[in-house]
GROMACS .gro file of C-alpha atoms in nm:
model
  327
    1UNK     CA    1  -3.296  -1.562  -8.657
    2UNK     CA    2  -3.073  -1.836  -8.597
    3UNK     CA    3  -3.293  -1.990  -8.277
    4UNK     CA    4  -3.573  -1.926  -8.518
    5UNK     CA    5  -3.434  -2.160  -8.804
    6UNK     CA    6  -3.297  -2.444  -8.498
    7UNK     CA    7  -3.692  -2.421  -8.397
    8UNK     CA    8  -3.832  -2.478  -8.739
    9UNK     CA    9  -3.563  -2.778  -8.782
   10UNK     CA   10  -3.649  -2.916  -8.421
   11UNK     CA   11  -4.070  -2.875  -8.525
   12UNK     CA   12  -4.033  -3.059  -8.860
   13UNK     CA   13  -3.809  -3.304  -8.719
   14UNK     CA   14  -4.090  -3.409  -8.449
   15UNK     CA   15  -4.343  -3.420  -8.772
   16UNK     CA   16  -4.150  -3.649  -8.910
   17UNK     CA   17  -4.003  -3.881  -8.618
   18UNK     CA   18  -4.371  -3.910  -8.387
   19UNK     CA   19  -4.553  -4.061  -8.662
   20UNK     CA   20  -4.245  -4.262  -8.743
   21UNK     CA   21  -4.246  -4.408  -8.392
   22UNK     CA   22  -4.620  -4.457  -8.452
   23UNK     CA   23  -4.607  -4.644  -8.755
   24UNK     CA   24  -4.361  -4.868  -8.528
   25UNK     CA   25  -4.540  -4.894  -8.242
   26UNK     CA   26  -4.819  -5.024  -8.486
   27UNK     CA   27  -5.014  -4.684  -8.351
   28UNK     CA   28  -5.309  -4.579  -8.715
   29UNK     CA   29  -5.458  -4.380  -8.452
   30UNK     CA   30  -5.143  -4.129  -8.369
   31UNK     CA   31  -5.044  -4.130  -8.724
   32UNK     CA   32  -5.381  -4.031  -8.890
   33UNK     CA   33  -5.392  -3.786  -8.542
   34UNK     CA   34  -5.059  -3.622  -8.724
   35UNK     CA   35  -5.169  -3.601  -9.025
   36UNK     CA   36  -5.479  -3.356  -8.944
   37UNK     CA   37  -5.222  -3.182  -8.755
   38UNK     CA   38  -4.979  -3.143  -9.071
   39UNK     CA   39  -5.310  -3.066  -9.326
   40UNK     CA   40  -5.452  -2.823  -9.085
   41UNK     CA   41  -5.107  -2.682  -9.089
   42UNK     CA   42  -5.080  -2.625  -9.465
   43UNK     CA   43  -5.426  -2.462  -9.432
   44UNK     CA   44  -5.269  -2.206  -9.158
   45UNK     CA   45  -4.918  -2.108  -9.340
   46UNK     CA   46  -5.230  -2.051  -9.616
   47UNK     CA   47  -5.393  -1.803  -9.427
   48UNK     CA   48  -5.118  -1.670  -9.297
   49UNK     CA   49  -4.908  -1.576  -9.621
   50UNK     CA   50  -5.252  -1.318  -9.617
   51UNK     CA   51  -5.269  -1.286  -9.263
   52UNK     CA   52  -4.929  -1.221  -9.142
   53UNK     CA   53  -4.752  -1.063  -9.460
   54UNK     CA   54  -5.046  -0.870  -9.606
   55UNK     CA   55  -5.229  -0.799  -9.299
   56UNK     CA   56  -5.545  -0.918  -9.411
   57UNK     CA   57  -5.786  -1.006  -9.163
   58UNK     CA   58  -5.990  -1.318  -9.286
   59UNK     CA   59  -6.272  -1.546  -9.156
   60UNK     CA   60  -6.353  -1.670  -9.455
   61UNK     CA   61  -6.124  -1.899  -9.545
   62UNK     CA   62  -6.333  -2.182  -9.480
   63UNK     CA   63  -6.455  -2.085  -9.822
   64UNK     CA   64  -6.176  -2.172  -9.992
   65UNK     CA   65  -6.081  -2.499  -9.749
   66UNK     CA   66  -6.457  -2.606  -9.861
   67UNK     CA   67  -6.375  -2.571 -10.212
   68UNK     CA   68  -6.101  -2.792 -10.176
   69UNK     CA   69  -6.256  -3.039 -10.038
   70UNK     CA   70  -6.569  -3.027 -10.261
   71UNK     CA   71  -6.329  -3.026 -10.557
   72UNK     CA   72  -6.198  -3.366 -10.427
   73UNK     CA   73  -6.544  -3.529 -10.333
   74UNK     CA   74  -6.750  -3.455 -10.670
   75UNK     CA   75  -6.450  -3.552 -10.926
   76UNK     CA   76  -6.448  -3.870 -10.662
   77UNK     CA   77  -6.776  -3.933 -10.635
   78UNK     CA   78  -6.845  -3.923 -11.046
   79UNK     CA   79  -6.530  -4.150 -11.075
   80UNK     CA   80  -6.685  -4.397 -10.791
   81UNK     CA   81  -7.033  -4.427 -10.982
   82UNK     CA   82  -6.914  -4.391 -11.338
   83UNK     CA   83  -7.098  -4.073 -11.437
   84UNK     CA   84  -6.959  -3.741 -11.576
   85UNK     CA   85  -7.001  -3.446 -11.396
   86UNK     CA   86  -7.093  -3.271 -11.768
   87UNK     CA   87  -7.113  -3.476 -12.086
   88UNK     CA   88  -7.249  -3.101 -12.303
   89UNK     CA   89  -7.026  -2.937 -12.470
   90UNK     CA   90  -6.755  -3.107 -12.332
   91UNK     CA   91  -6.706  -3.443 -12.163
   92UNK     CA   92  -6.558  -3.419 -11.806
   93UNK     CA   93  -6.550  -3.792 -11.610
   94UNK     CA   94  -6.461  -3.793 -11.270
   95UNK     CA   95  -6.139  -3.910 -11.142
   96UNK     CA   96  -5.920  -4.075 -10.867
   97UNK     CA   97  -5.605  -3.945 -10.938
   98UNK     CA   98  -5.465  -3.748 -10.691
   99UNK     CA   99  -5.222  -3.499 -10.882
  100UNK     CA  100  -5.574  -3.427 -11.082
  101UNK     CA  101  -5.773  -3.349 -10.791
  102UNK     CA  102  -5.476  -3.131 -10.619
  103UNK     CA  103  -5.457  -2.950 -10.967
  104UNK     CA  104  -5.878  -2.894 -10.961
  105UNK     CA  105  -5.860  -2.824 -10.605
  106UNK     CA  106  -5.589  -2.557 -10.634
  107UNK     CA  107  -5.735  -2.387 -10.942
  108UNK     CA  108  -6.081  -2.357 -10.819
  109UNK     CA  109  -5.990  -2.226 -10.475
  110UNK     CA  110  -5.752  -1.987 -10.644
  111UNK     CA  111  -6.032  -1.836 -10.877
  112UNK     CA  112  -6.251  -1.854 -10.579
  113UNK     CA  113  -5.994  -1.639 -10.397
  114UNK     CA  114  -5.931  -1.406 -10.665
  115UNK     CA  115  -6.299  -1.338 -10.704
  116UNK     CA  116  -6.358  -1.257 -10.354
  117UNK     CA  117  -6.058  -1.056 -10.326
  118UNK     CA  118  -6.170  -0.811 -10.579
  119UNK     CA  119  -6.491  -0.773 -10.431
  120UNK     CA  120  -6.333  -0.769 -10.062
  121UNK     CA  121  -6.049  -0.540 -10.086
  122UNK     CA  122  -6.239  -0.275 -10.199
  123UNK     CA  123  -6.286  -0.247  -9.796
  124UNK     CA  124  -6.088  -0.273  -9.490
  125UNK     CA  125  -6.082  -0.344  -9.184
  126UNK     CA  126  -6.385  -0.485  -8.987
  127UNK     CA  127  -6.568  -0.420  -9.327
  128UNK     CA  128  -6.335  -0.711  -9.538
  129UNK     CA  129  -6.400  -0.922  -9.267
  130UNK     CA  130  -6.749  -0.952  -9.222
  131UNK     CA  131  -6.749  -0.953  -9.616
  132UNK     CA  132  -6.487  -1.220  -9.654
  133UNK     CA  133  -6.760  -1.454  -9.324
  134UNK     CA  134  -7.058  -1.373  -9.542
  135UNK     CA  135  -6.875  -1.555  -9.843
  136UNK     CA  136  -6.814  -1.827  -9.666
  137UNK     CA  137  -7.148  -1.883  -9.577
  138UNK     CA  138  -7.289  -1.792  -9.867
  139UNK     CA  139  -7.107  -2.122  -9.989
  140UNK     CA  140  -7.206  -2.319  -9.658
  141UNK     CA  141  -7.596  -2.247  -9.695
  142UNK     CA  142  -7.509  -2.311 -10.089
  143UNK     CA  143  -7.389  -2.642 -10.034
  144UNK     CA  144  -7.640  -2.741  -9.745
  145UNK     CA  145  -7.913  -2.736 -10.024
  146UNK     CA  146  -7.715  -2.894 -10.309
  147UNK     CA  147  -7.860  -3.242 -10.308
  148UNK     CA  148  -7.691  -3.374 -10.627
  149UNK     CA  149  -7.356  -3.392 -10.335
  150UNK     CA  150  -7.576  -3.525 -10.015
  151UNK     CA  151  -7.726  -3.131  -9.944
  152UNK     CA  152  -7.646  -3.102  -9.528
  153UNK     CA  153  -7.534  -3.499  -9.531
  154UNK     CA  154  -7.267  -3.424  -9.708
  155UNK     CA  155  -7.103  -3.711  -9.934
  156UNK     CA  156  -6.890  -3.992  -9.843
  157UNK     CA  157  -6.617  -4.173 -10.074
  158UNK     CA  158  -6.601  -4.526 -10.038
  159UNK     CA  159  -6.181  -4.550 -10.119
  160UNK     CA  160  -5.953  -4.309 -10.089
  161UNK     CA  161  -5.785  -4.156 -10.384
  162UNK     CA  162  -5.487  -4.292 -10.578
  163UNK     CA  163  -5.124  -4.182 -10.634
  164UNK     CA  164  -4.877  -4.385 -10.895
  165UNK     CA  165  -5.016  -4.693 -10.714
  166UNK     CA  166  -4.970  -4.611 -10.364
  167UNK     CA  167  -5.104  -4.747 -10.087
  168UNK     CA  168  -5.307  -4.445  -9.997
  169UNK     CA  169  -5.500  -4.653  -9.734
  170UNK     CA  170  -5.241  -4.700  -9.548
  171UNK     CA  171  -5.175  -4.432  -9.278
  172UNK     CA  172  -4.812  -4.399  -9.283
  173UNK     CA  173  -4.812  -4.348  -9.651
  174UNK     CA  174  -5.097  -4.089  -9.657
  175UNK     CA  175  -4.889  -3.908  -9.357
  176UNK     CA  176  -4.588  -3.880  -9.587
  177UNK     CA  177  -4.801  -3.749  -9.904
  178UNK     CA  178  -4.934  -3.508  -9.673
  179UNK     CA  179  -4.580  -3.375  -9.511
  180UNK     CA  180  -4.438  -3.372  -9.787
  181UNK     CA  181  -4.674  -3.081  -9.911
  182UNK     CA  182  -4.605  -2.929  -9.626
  183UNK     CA  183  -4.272  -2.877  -9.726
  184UNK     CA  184  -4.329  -2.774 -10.061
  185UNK     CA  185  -4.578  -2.533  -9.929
  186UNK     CA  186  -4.326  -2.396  -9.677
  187UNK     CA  187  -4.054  -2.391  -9.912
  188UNK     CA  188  -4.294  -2.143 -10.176
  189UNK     CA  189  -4.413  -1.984  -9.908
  190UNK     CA  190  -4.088  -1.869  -9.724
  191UNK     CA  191  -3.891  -1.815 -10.065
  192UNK     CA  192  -4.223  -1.570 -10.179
  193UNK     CA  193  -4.212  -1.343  -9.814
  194UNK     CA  194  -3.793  -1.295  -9.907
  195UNK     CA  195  -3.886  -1.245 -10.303
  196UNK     CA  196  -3.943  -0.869 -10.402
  197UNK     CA  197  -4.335  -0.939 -10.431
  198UNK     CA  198  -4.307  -1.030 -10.088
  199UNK     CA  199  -4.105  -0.743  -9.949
  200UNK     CA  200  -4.371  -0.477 -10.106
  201UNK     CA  201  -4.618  -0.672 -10.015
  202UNK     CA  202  -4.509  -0.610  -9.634
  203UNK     CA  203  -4.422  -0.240  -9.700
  204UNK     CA  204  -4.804  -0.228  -9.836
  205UNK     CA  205  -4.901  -0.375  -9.453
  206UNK     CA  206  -4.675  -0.149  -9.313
  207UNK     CA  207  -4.771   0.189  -9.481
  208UNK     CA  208  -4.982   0.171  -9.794
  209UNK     CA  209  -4.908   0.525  -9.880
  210UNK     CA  210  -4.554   0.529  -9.921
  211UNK     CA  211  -4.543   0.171 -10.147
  212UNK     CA  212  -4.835   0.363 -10.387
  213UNK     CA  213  -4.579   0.647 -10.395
  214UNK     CA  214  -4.284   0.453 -10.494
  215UNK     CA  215  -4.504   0.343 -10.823
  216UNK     CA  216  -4.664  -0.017 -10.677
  217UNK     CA  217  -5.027  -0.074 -10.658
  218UNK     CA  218  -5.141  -0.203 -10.265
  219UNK     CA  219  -5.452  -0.322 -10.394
  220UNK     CA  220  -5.298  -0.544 -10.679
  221UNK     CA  221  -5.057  -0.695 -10.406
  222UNK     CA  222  -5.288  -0.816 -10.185
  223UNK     CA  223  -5.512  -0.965 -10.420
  224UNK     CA  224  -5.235  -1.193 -10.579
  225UNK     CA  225  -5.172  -1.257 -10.205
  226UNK     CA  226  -5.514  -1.355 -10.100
  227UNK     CA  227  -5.474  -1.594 -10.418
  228UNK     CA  228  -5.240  -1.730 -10.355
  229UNK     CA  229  -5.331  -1.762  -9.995
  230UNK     CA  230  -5.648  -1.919 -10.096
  231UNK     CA  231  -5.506  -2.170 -10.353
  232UNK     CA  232  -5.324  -2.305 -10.050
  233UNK     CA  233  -5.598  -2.313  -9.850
  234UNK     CA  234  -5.815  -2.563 -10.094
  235UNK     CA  235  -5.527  -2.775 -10.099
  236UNK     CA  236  -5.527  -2.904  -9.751
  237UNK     CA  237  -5.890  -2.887  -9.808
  238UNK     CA  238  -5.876  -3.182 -10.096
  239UNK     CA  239  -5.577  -3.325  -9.841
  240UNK     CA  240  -5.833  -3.276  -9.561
  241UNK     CA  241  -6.109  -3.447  -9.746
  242UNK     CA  242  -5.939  -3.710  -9.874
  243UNK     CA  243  -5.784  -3.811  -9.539
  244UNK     CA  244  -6.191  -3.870  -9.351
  245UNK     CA  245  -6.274  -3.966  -9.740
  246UNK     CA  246  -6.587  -3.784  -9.654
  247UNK     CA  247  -6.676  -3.403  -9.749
  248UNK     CA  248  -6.948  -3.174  -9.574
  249UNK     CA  249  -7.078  -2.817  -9.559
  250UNK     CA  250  -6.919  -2.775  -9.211
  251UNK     CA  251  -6.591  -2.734  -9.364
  252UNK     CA  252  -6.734  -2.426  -9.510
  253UNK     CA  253  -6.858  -2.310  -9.153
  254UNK     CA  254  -6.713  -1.962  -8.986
  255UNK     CA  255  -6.587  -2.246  -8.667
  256UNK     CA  256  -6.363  -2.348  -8.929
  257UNK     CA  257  -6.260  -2.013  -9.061
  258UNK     CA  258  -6.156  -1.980  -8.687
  259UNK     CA  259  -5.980  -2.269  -8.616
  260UNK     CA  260  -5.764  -2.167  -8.887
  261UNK     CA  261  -5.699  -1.825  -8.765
  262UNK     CA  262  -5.606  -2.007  -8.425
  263UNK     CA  263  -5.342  -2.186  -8.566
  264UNK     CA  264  -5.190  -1.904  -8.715
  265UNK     CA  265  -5.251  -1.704  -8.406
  266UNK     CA  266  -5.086  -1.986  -8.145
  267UNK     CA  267  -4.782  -2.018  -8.353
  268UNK     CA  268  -4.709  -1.692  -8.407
  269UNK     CA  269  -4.837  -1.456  -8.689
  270UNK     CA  270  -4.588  -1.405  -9.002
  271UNK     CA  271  -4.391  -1.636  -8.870
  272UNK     CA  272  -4.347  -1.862  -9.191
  273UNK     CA  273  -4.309  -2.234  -8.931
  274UNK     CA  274  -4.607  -2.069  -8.716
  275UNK     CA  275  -4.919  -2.190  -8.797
  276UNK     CA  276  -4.741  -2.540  -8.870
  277UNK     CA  277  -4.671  -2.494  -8.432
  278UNK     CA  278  -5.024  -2.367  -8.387
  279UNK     CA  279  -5.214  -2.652  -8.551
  280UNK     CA  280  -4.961  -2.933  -8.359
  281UNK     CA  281  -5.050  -2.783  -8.053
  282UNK     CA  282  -5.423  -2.776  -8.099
  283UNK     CA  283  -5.448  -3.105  -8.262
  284UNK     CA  284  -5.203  -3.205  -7.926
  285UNK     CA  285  -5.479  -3.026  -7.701
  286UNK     CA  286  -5.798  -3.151  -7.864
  287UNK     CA  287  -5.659  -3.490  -7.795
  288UNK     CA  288  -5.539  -3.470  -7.470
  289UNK     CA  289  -5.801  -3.227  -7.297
  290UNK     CA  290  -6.127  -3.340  -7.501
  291UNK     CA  291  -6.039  -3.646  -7.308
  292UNK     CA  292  -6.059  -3.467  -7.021
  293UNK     CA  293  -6.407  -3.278  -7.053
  294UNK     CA  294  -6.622  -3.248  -7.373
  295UNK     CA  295  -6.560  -2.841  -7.256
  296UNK     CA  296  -6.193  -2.892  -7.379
  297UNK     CA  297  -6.252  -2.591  -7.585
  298UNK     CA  298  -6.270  -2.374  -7.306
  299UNK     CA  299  -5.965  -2.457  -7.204
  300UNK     CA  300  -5.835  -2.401  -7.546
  301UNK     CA  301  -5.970  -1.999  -7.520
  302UNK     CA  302  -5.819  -1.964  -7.189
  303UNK     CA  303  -5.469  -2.052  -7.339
  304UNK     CA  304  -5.519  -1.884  -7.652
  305UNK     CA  305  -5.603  -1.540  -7.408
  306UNK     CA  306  -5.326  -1.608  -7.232
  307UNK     CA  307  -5.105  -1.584  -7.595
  308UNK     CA  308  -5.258  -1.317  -7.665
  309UNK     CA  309  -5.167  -1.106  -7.393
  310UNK     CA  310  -4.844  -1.237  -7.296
  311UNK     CA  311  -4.707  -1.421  -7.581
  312UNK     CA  312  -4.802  -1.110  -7.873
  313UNK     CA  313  -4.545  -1.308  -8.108
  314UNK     CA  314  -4.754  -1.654  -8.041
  315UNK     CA  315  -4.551  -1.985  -7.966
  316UNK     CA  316  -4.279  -1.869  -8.200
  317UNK     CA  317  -4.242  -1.477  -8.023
  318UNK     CA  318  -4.217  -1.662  -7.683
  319UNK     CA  319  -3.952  -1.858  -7.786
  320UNK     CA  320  -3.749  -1.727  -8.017
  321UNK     CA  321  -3.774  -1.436  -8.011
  322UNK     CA  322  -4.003  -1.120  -8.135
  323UNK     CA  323  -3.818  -1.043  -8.437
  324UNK     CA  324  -3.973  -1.187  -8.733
  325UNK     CA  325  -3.779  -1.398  -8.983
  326UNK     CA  326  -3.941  -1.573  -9.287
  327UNK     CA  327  -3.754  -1.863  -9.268
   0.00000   0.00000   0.00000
């Protein structure tokens, strides 16, 4: 446990200090290259607060990264051309405030969520995860012929969005916006996996059975889980949005539902720091080996096969350890 927490200090130290040395070294490129790397982590420690303390097998989160996303491109793109998105019964005007779109973002994901979960957990295995796919292209084929946002175009916002009269535009500031959800998202997350929902929620992976015995409800825990999970999720998707200030159906596509399970899966699954490793590493290996061959992805499943039979714990099992810690 204690290499465990020295690794998660020495990993968010390097999150913070690279992009530093960027922003030096007069470097956008590296910095904006960090900050996909920290948003695609919050999007991973999403999926894995389902994934790794629930056991819930999902490749549809790409749904609820969408939905984020979306969620920051309409309110944007009403704001940007001065229409409301409804003027009957009530008036709702777009807007460019960041803490607003987060708040939208994270609401509608998290209903999202809790909508398919019901419907979802009512299966398991292989079943809730073809279910949880065809969701998420349900909304990708939705959105592909929704012209009112750009249909398969997708939409494109001219500025990005505003926060107590930042400097969004600039890359170093974005970076820190973005890192420091990533704490706060951390933080939540590792203090939930220690909190008693947590702990039953892990007994329910464990043996369903026994935590039904002892008077909790499995089903009921892992649908505030896959919430909650989800609610993360559409957060980096707004973050995610807002950083290429440009929102298409392909972030509801299953290729992103599994790059998001390959963060989780290279860093370690249910380890809390994980998928914040995983998503690092891939960002680190797009860059590096797509510069290499346009293939780079095959190169990618050969290392993520190799994890997978010889690293079960991900980055995290190989080195600290395979006992899991949420902290």
């Amino acid at each position: 446990m204690r290499r465990e927490r020295s690794l998660n200090m020495a990993l968010m130290a390097v999150l913070l200090v690279f992009p530093l040395w960027a922003w030096s070294a007069d470097e956008p490129f590296l910095i904006t290259l960090s900050t996909r790397a920290v948003i695609f982590a919050i999007a991973g420690v999403g999926l894995n607060f389902a994934l790794g303390l629930g056991g819930l097998v999902s490749l549809g989160h790409a749904a609820f990264f969408g939905i984020g996303g979306y969620a920051m491109g309409i309110l944007a793109y009403h704001a940007q051309t001065y229409t409301p998105l409804m003027e009957w019964p009530l008036l709702i005007e777009g807007s460019k405030a960041m803490p607003v779109i987060w708040a939208v973002a994270i609401m509608a994901s998290g209903l999202a969520a809790l909508g398919i979960g019901a419907l979802s957990l009512r299966t398991t295995g292989v079943y809730f995860i073809m279910i949880t796919l065809a969701f998420a292209q349900m909304f990708y084929f939705f959105t592909i012929s929704w012209p009112s946002y750009g249909g398969e175009d997708g939409l494109s916002i001219y500025v990005r969005n505003g926060l107590f009269g930042l400097n969004t535009m600039d890359p170093i500031t974005f970076y820190a916006i973005s890192y420091g959800w990533l704490v706060v998202v951390l933080f939540v997350v590792s203090r939930a996996a220690r909190a008693p929902f947590g702990l039953a929620l892990s007994a329910a992976r464990q043996n369903a059975a026994r935590v039904q015995a002892v008077g909790q409800v499995p089903y009921r825990l892992y649908l505030v889980a896959f919430t909650i999970s989800g609610a993360i999720t559409g957060l980096a998707g707004a973050l995610f949005a807002d950083l290429n200030r440009f929102v298409s159906p392909t972030m509801f596509s299953w290729q992103t539902s599994g790059e998001i399970m390959v963060f989780v899966i290279l860093g370690g699954v249910g380890r809390v720091f994980g998928p914040v490793a995983g998503a690092a590493l891939f960002i680190l290996l797009e860059h590096l080996l797509g510069g290499v061959s346009e293939f780079w992805l095959v190169y990618l499943g050969a290392i993520l096969l190799g994890v997978v039979l010889f690293a079960r714990g991900g980055l995290y099992g190989l080195i600290a350890g395979r006992e899991v810690a949420h902290d």
